[in-house]
């Protein structure tokens, strides 16, 4: 039977798509309803765009399933018969054998009936009860969402409170930004990511008025603790990275020394390396003198040996004289051997001293390299700030400063490449720079956490912690804690606030003098001998430029003198 | 003219001729003719005086067929129906048994008040109805085609009657309930029958045409799904298989396979009468009541609740229709 059913098949496919679209929408609407319920009960923080996405996904999925799923022609035929009231003509026409009595008549009859049937008429695209019912879950879900967002049912006082909480939420968004920016990076730590997510969740809850004030404050307090914990951890990691950088630097020096003095025992090499310039000069001088002496003794002994040998050739010598002479000659030869050995040892020692001098010069060159000096200053600053963070004190370094440091390190790295070539250990230099960069990264994270912690504390109305005073920290009362320049008790509290600008003469200032271990204590990562010359130079410059008050100049000089003698 | 057109034309010709004498009762006349075209016997149930006998007799007249009427009574014997061998003296002086044909030997047999005969006599009809033959004294005699038994019974008078056995009932193609005429029909009946001119029926179809009608009707195609629908109707009347609550509650037994055959045959004819060349589910539904009402057995509970077979069949149709859903749900 030749009846074109394609228009009907297309129509059915389209209608299936339409139907499945609504089924998908209803299903996703139910999912949205569940989500809205969870959102209302604060189990899940639903986002308006989630609802849109779920509904769209469900509807589209349904539509595509409906359009793509196969349609059985036999089913369509039966449906046409039923809908167009063809009284099973079409179904029978498809089955009847061509040679049967009524085949032709039936086909004609069916075709004539079918021509009057429009696919759209028997398969109409309706928007009826089913479609409305499919919309219902979505509408209810959106209504719940809207209701919970609108705060219509909330009393005026509560609204005011929620407004405050919402403002707090906005504040959290602001203060958490540095941390959230950090967590965007691929290598962000999981704890930081978690904290950032928690902050984001809290901020949203607050902004949407889903938390009352006590609850908001409680959660903020908990996050503040987390932020502090994370800050300390980052500070520790900064310290660890700095120590690693220091180790790399030290290893670089030792390697170079070892390389230069490879024939010398490690103990001797270390001994040579530890010699000061003066000691080395003295050793070289003494060595030279002794070498000269030994040289002279050898010359003199050589003459004596020649003379003894000449005398031995004389035939007139008695047997006793000859024997005596031979014995003397032997003694002199033995002495000569000893002197030669001593001379060789002296020459070798001299060579070692010269080499160690050479290495020392190289290391000195490295330490005196402006880039290295700058880096070491940075490391000191970082170490100091990390220590402060660990001790719960506000940090001095700002985000911008850390960023500047990072950029500076990048620039300095190029300068240090030449130096690394001279030291013949670029790998160690690379490790050093890597550790330094890591410490900077960690410090950046630490700073972000610190900023967050302070921000949260301020929000919560908790006083920002002052630096614990020196007396408490050191356990030593120097008698100068919180005193004015005249020695009278200082007014107010000492705040570790970095103030930029030029100090003017006149007026009074409060100062704290601490004599005791450095704040870094045993964790000092850079040897004093490396730091001291630079620090001393800076102090001298400051005195020269009158940046240090007159009455403190002597104290500064005394301090550096005391360090120059080995420190106290 | 096509077979289908010829069928319709012949059918309507007979129907029109009968309408000259039968007032109203169009449905009954139509169904009787369907039974005739389907080669099936018809059981007419109705009050006396509703024109049952007239219908059958008129049918025989307009078809130029032999007609006989058997008025069943309790004392009637099977031989009274089938005929018997009688001892006769031949003109030559010899003696011989000669078979005298009973009233069954006709094309159209009216078995009036069939339920008044004893089961023994009723059963004399069984072979004739099914096999179209009669066996007497070991001799089988074929009945002339077309052979149609039109039986009538009175639903009210139960005294002195013998209900037809299930086997007997099953042999009837249709059971038709003859309704009371409407007032307008009644007026027409009175006018026609009490006047001076009595309408006469003229022969309008031949025996051969009836046989051809039967042949044509059997050629109407039926789709698998339509046949399935019909079989579902039959199966749904079986109390132990049916999902229709009324069937489970009120029926003792359901339709026999013969019921399915009759249903489809009747549906084929209904399709032709509707001007179609295929059987539809509507045809099957239309055929359900006359085909199935005498093939299902009500239980005591149904009798007690005054549930009729027609009510059960309507429920069956509804139940089967409910299962037969549009495969495209859009």
PDB file of N, CA and C in Angstrom, chain A residues 12 15-16 19 71-72 74-76 78-79 82-83 86-89 91-92 95-96 101-102 105-106 109 123 126, chain B residues 2-4 216 219-226 272 274 276-282 324-330:
ATOM      1  N   UNK A  12       4.329  13.576  14.748  1.00  0.00           N
ATOM      2  CA  UNK A  12       4.364  12.822  16.000  1.00  0.00           C
ATOM      3  C   UNK A  12       5.691  13.051  16.711  1.00  0.00           C
ATOM      4  N   UNK A  15       5.610  16.365  18.271  1.00  0.00           N
ATOM      5  CA  UNK A  15       4.754  16.372  19.461  1.00  0.00           C
ATOM      6  C   UNK A  15       5.397  15.642  20.625  1.00  0.00           C
ATOM      7  N   UNK A  16       6.117  14.583  20.288  1.00  0.00           N
ATOM      8  CA  UNK A  16       6.834  13.864  21.341  1.00  0.00           C
ATOM      9  C   UNK A  16       7.860  14.777  21.986  1.00  0.00           C
ATOM     10  N   UNK A  19       6.005  17.138  24.149  1.00  0.00           N
ATOM     11  CA  UNK A  19       5.551  16.468  25.372  1.00  0.00           C
ATOM     12  C   UNK A  19       6.735  16.219  26.315  1.00  0.00           C
ATOM     13  N   UNK A  71      10.176   6.494  16.409  1.00  0.00           N
ATOM     14  CA  UNK A  71       8.709   6.426  16.409  1.00  0.00           C
ATOM     15  C   UNK A  71       8.307   5.239  15.544  1.00  0.00           C
ATOM     16  N   UNK A  72       7.513   4.349  16.121  1.00  0.00           N
ATOM     17  CA  UNK A  72       7.093   3.162  15.360  1.00  0.00           C
ATOM     18  C   UNK A  72       5.953   3.536  14.421  1.00  0.00           C
ATOM     19  N   UNK A  74       3.872   1.636  12.940  1.00  0.00           N
ATOM     20  CA  UNK A  74       2.636   0.904  13.239  1.00  0.00           C
ATOM     21  C   UNK A  74       1.830   1.639  14.307  1.00  0.00           C
ATOM     22  N   UNK A  75       2.538   2.184  15.286  1.00  0.00           N
ATOM     23  CA  UNK A  75       1.845   2.925  16.339  1.00  0.00           C
ATOM     24  C   UNK A  75       1.198   4.184  15.791  1.00  0.00           C
ATOM     25  N   UNK A  76       1.931   4.842  14.911  1.00  0.00           N
ATOM     26  CA  UNK A  76       1.403   6.083  14.326  1.00  0.00           C
ATOM     27  C   UNK A  76       0.151   5.773  13.504  1.00  0.00           C
ATOM     28  N   UNK A  78      -1.964   3.300  13.891  1.00  0.00           N
ATOM     29  CA  UNK A  78      -3.086   3.014  14.791  1.00  0.00           C
ATOM     30  C   UNK A  78      -3.641   4.307  15.375  1.00  0.00           C
ATOM     31  N   UNK A  79      -2.704   5.184  15.706  1.00  0.00           N
ATOM     32  CA  UNK A  79      -3.106   6.452  16.304  1.00  0.00           C
ATOM     33  C   UNK A  79      -3.889   7.306  15.305  1.00  0.00           C
ATOM     34  N   UNK A  82      -7.343   6.050  14.997  1.00  0.00           N
ATOM     35  CA  UNK A  82      -8.128   6.380  16.179  1.00  0.00           C
ATOM     36  C   UNK A  82      -8.510   7.861  16.192  1.00  0.00           C
ATOM     37  N   UNK A  83      -7.500   8.716  15.942  1.00  0.00           N
ATOM     38  CA  UNK A  83      -7.719  10.156  16.063  1.00  0.00           C
ATOM     39  C   UNK A  83      -8.544  10.731  14.900  1.00  0.00           C
ATOM     40  N   UNK A  86     -10.866   6.926  11.414  1.00  0.00           N
ATOM     41  CA  UNK A  86     -10.806   6.205  10.139  1.00  0.00           C
ATOM     42  C   UNK A  86     -11.325   4.783  10.256  1.00  0.00           C
ATOM     43  N   UNK A  87     -11.767   4.435  11.441  1.00  0.00           N
ATOM     44  CA  UNK A  87     -12.344   3.108  11.698  1.00  0.00           C
ATOM     45  C   UNK A  87     -11.422   1.988  11.205  1.00  0.00           C
ATOM     46  N   UNK A  88     -10.187   2.076  11.606  1.00  0.00           N
ATOM     47  CA  UNK A  88      -9.179   1.031  11.354  1.00  0.00           C
ATOM     48  C   UNK A  88      -8.900   0.818   9.870  1.00  0.00           C
ATOM     49  N   UNK A  89      -9.248   1.780   9.047  1.00  0.00           N
ATOM     50  CA  UNK A  89      -8.987   1.641   7.609  1.00  0.00           C
ATOM     51  C   UNK A  89      -7.480   1.559   7.346  1.00  0.00           C
ATOM     52  N   UNK A  91      -4.917   0.920   9.364  1.00  0.00           N
ATOM     53  CA  UNK A  91      -4.262  -0.278   9.922  1.00  0.00           C
ATOM     54  C   UNK A  91      -4.508  -1.473   9.018  1.00  0.00           C
ATOM     55  N   UNK A  92      -5.763  -1.623   8.596  1.00  0.00           N
ATOM     56  CA  UNK A  92      -6.097  -2.777   7.754  1.00  0.00           C
ATOM     57  C   UNK A  92      -5.417  -2.657   6.396  1.00  0.00           C
ATOM     58  N   UNK A  95      -2.048  -4.000   6.248  1.00  0.00           N
ATOM     59  CA  UNK A  95      -1.895  -5.445   6.457  1.00  0.00           C
ATOM     60  C   UNK A  95      -2.493  -6.283   5.329  1.00  0.00           C
ATOM     61  N   UNK A  96      -3.436  -5.689   4.643  1.00  0.00           N
ATOM     62  CA  UNK A  96      -4.175  -6.490   3.662  1.00  0.00           C
ATOM     63  C   UNK A  96      -3.276  -6.893   2.483  1.00  0.00           C
ATOM     64  N   UNK A 101      -9.662  -9.572  -2.207  1.00  0.00           N
ATOM     65  CA  UNK A 101     -10.804  -9.010  -2.949  1.00  0.00           C
ATOM     66  C   UNK A 101     -10.958  -7.512  -2.758  1.00  0.00           C
ATOM     67  N   UNK A 102     -10.826  -7.080  -1.518  1.00  0.00           N
ATOM     68  CA  UNK A 102     -11.124  -5.684  -1.237  1.00  0.00           C
ATOM     69  C   UNK A 102      -9.890  -4.786  -1.173  1.00  0.00           C
ATOM     70  N   UNK A 105     -10.090  -1.484  -3.287  1.00  0.00           N
ATOM     71  CA  UNK A 105     -11.146  -0.613  -2.796  1.00  0.00           C
ATOM     72  C   UNK A 105     -10.777  -0.024  -1.432  1.00  0.00           C
ATOM     73  N   UNK A 106     -10.187  -0.886  -0.631  1.00  0.00           N
ATOM     74  CA  UNK A 106      -9.791  -0.435   0.706  1.00  0.00           C
ATOM     75  C   UNK A 106      -8.726   0.654   0.620  1.00  0.00           C
ATOM     76  N   UNK A 109     -10.220   3.844  -0.641  1.00  0.00           N
ATOM     77  CA  UNK A 109     -11.060   4.394   0.428  1.00  0.00           C
ATOM     78  C   UNK A 109     -10.198   5.072   1.503  1.00  0.00           C
ATOM     79  N   UNK A 123      -2.963  15.635  15.502  1.00  0.00           N
ATOM     80  CA  UNK A 123      -1.901  15.689  16.523  1.00  0.00           C
ATOM     81  C   UNK A 123      -1.657  17.156  16.883  1.00  0.00           C
ATOM     82  N   UNK A 126      -0.805  21.139  22.039  1.00  0.00           N
ATOM     83  CA  UNK A 126      -1.683  21.779  23.020  1.00  0.00           C
ATOM     84  C   UNK A 126      -0.883  22.423  24.145  1.00  0.00           C
TER      85      UNK A 126
ATOM     86  N   UNK B   2     -19.153  -3.258  -7.834  1.00  0.00           N
ATOM     87  CA  UNK B   2     -18.243  -4.054  -6.999  1.00  0.00           C
ATOM     88  C   UNK B   2     -19.059  -4.958  -6.084  1.00  0.00           C
ATOM     89  N   UNK B   3     -18.367  -5.944  -5.554  1.00  0.00           N
ATOM     90  CA  UNK B   3     -19.019  -6.898  -4.644  1.00  0.00           C
ATOM     91  C   UNK B   3     -19.650  -6.191  -3.460  1.00  0.00           C
ATOM     92  N   UNK B   4     -18.856  -5.234  -2.914  1.00  0.00           N
ATOM     93  CA  UNK B   4     -19.328  -4.543  -1.722  1.00  0.00           C
ATOM     94  C   UNK B   4     -20.588  -3.743  -2.035  1.00  0.00           C
ATOM     95  N   UNK B 216     -19.310 -13.032  -0.133  1.00  0.00           N
ATOM     96  CA  UNK B 216     -18.726 -11.686  -0.158  1.00  0.00           C
ATOM     97  C   UNK B 216     -18.374 -11.224   1.262  1.00  0.00           C
ATOM     98  N   UNK B 219     -15.083 -12.143   2.738  1.00  0.00           N
ATOM     99  CA  UNK B 219     -13.848 -11.616   2.140  1.00  0.00           C
ATOM    100  C   UNK B 219     -13.411 -10.269   2.730  1.00  0.00           C
ATOM    101  N   UNK B 220     -14.238  -9.724   3.580  1.00  0.00           N
ATOM    102  CA  UNK B 220     -13.877  -8.414   4.161  1.00  0.00           C
ATOM    103  C   UNK B 220     -12.654  -8.599   5.079  1.00  0.00           C
ATOM    104  N   UNK B 221     -11.588  -7.857   4.826  1.00  0.00           N
ATOM    105  CA  UNK B 221     -10.365  -8.073   5.629  1.00  0.00           C
ATOM    106  C   UNK B 221     -10.485  -7.486   7.044  1.00  0.00           C
ATOM    107  N   UNK B 222      -9.720  -8.098   7.916  1.00  0.00           N
ATOM    108  CA  UNK B 222      -9.675  -7.609   9.299  1.00  0.00           C
ATOM    109  C   UNK B 222      -8.207  -7.511   9.735  1.00  0.00           C
ATOM    110  N   UNK B 223      -7.844  -6.388  10.322  1.00  0.00           N
ATOM    111  CA  UNK B 223      -6.448  -6.182  10.750  1.00  0.00           C
ATOM    112  C   UNK B 223      -6.172  -6.975  12.027  1.00  0.00           C
ATOM    113  N   UNK B 224      -4.895  -7.271  12.207  1.00  0.00           N
ATOM    114  CA  UNK B 224      -4.486  -8.057  13.375  1.00  0.00           C
ATOM    115  C   UNK B 224      -4.922  -7.388  14.680  1.00  0.00           C
ATOM    116  N   UNK B 225      -4.704  -6.099  14.716  1.00  0.00           N
ATOM    117  CA  UNK B 225      -5.011  -5.392  15.962  1.00  0.00           C
ATOM    118  C   UNK B 225      -6.519  -5.369  16.227  1.00  0.00           C
ATOM    119  N   UNK B 226      -7.292  -5.337  15.136  1.00  0.00           N
ATOM    120  CA  UNK B 226      -8.755  -5.333  15.281  1.00  0.00           C
ATOM    121  C   UNK B 226      -9.222  -6.715  15.735  1.00  0.00           C
ATOM    122  N   UNK B 272     -19.433  -3.911   5.863  1.00  0.00           N
ATOM    123  CA  UNK B 272     -19.953  -3.744   4.496  1.00  0.00           C
ATOM    124  C   UNK B 272     -21.192  -2.857   4.480  1.00  0.00           C
ATOM    125  N   UNK B 274     -21.789  -0.585   6.464  1.00  0.00           N
ATOM    126  CA  UNK B 274     -21.358   0.793   6.761  1.00  0.00           C
ATOM    127  C   UNK B 274     -20.593   1.407   5.579  1.00  0.00           C
ATOM    128  N   UNK B 276     -17.805   0.236   4.302  1.00  0.00           N
ATOM    129  CA  UNK B 276     -16.350   0.078   4.433  1.00  0.00           C
ATOM    130  C   UNK B 276     -15.899  -1.272   3.891  1.00  0.00           C
ATOM    131  N   UNK B 277     -14.597  -1.344   3.691  1.00  0.00           N
ATOM    132  CA  UNK B 277     -14.017  -2.580   3.142  1.00  0.00           C
ATOM    133  C   UNK B 277     -13.087  -3.224   4.164  1.00  0.00           C
ATOM    134  N   UNK B 278     -13.285  -2.860   5.388  1.00  0.00           N
ATOM    135  CA  UNK B 278     -12.469  -3.424   6.474  1.00  0.00           C
ATOM    136  C   UNK B 278     -13.313  -3.459   7.736  1.00  0.00           C
ATOM    137  N   UNK B 279     -12.915  -4.393   8.594  1.00  0.00           N
ATOM    138  CA  UNK B 279     -13.625  -4.500   9.873  1.00  0.00           C
ATOM    139  C   UNK B 279     -12.992  -3.517  10.857  1.00  0.00           C
ATOM    140  N   UNK B 280     -13.836  -2.821  11.574  1.00  0.00           N
ATOM    141  CA  UNK B 280     -13.298  -1.908  12.586  1.00  0.00           C
ATOM    142  C   UNK B 280     -13.700  -2.385  13.979  1.00  0.00           C
ATOM    143  N   UNK B 281     -13.109  -1.746  14.933  1.00  0.00           N
ATOM    144  CA  UNK B 281     -13.434  -2.111  16.314  1.00  0.00           C
ATOM    145  C   UNK B 281     -14.884  -1.740  16.625  1.00  0.00           C
ATOM    146  N   UNK B 282     -15.341  -0.717  15.963  1.00  0.00           N
ATOM    147  CA  UNK B 282     -16.737  -0.306  16.148  1.00  0.00           C
ATOM    148  C   UNK B 282     -17.673  -1.423  15.705  1.00  0.00           C
ATOM    149  N   UNK B 324      -7.249  -0.781  25.433  1.00  0.00           N
ATOM    150  CA  UNK B 324      -6.834  -0.494  24.055  1.00  0.00           C
ATOM    151  C   UNK B 324      -6.591   1.012  23.921  1.00  0.00           C
ATOM    152  N   UNK B 325      -5.376   1.411  24.313  1.00  0.00           N
ATOM    153  CA  UNK B 325      -5.066   2.852  24.336  1.00  0.00           C
ATOM    154  C   UNK B 325      -4.376   3.303  23.055  1.00  0.00           C
ATOM    155  N   UNK B 326      -4.420   4.587  22.885  1.00  0.00           N
ATOM    156  CA  UNK B 326      -3.706   5.182  21.741  1.00  0.00           C
ATOM    157  C   UNK B 326      -2.205   4.984  21.962  1.00  0.00           C
ATOM    158  N   UNK B 327      -1.537   4.326  21.017  1.00  0.00           N
ATOM    159  CA  UNK B 327      -0.107   4.079  21.238  1.00  0.00           C
ATOM    160  C   UNK B 327       0.735   5.350  21.221  1.00  0.00           C
ATOM    161  N   UNK B 328       0.222   6.391  20.633  1.00  0.00           N
ATOM    162  CA  UNK B 328       0.954   7.670  20.614  1.00  0.00           C
ATOM    163  C   UNK B 328       0.301   8.576  21.648  1.00  0.00           C
ATOM    164  N   UNK B 329       0.992   8.718  22.745  1.00  0.00           N
ATOM    165  CA  UNK B 329       0.412   9.539  23.815  1.00  0.00           C
ATOM    166  C   UNK B 329       0.960  10.951  23.769  1.00  0.00           C
ATOM    167  N   UNK B 330       0.484  11.692  22.844  1.00  0.00           N
ATOM    168  CA  UNK B 330       0.930  13.093  22.773  1.00  0.00           C
ATOM    169  C   UNK B 330      -0.301  14.007  22.655  1.00  0.00           C
TER     170      UNK B 330
END
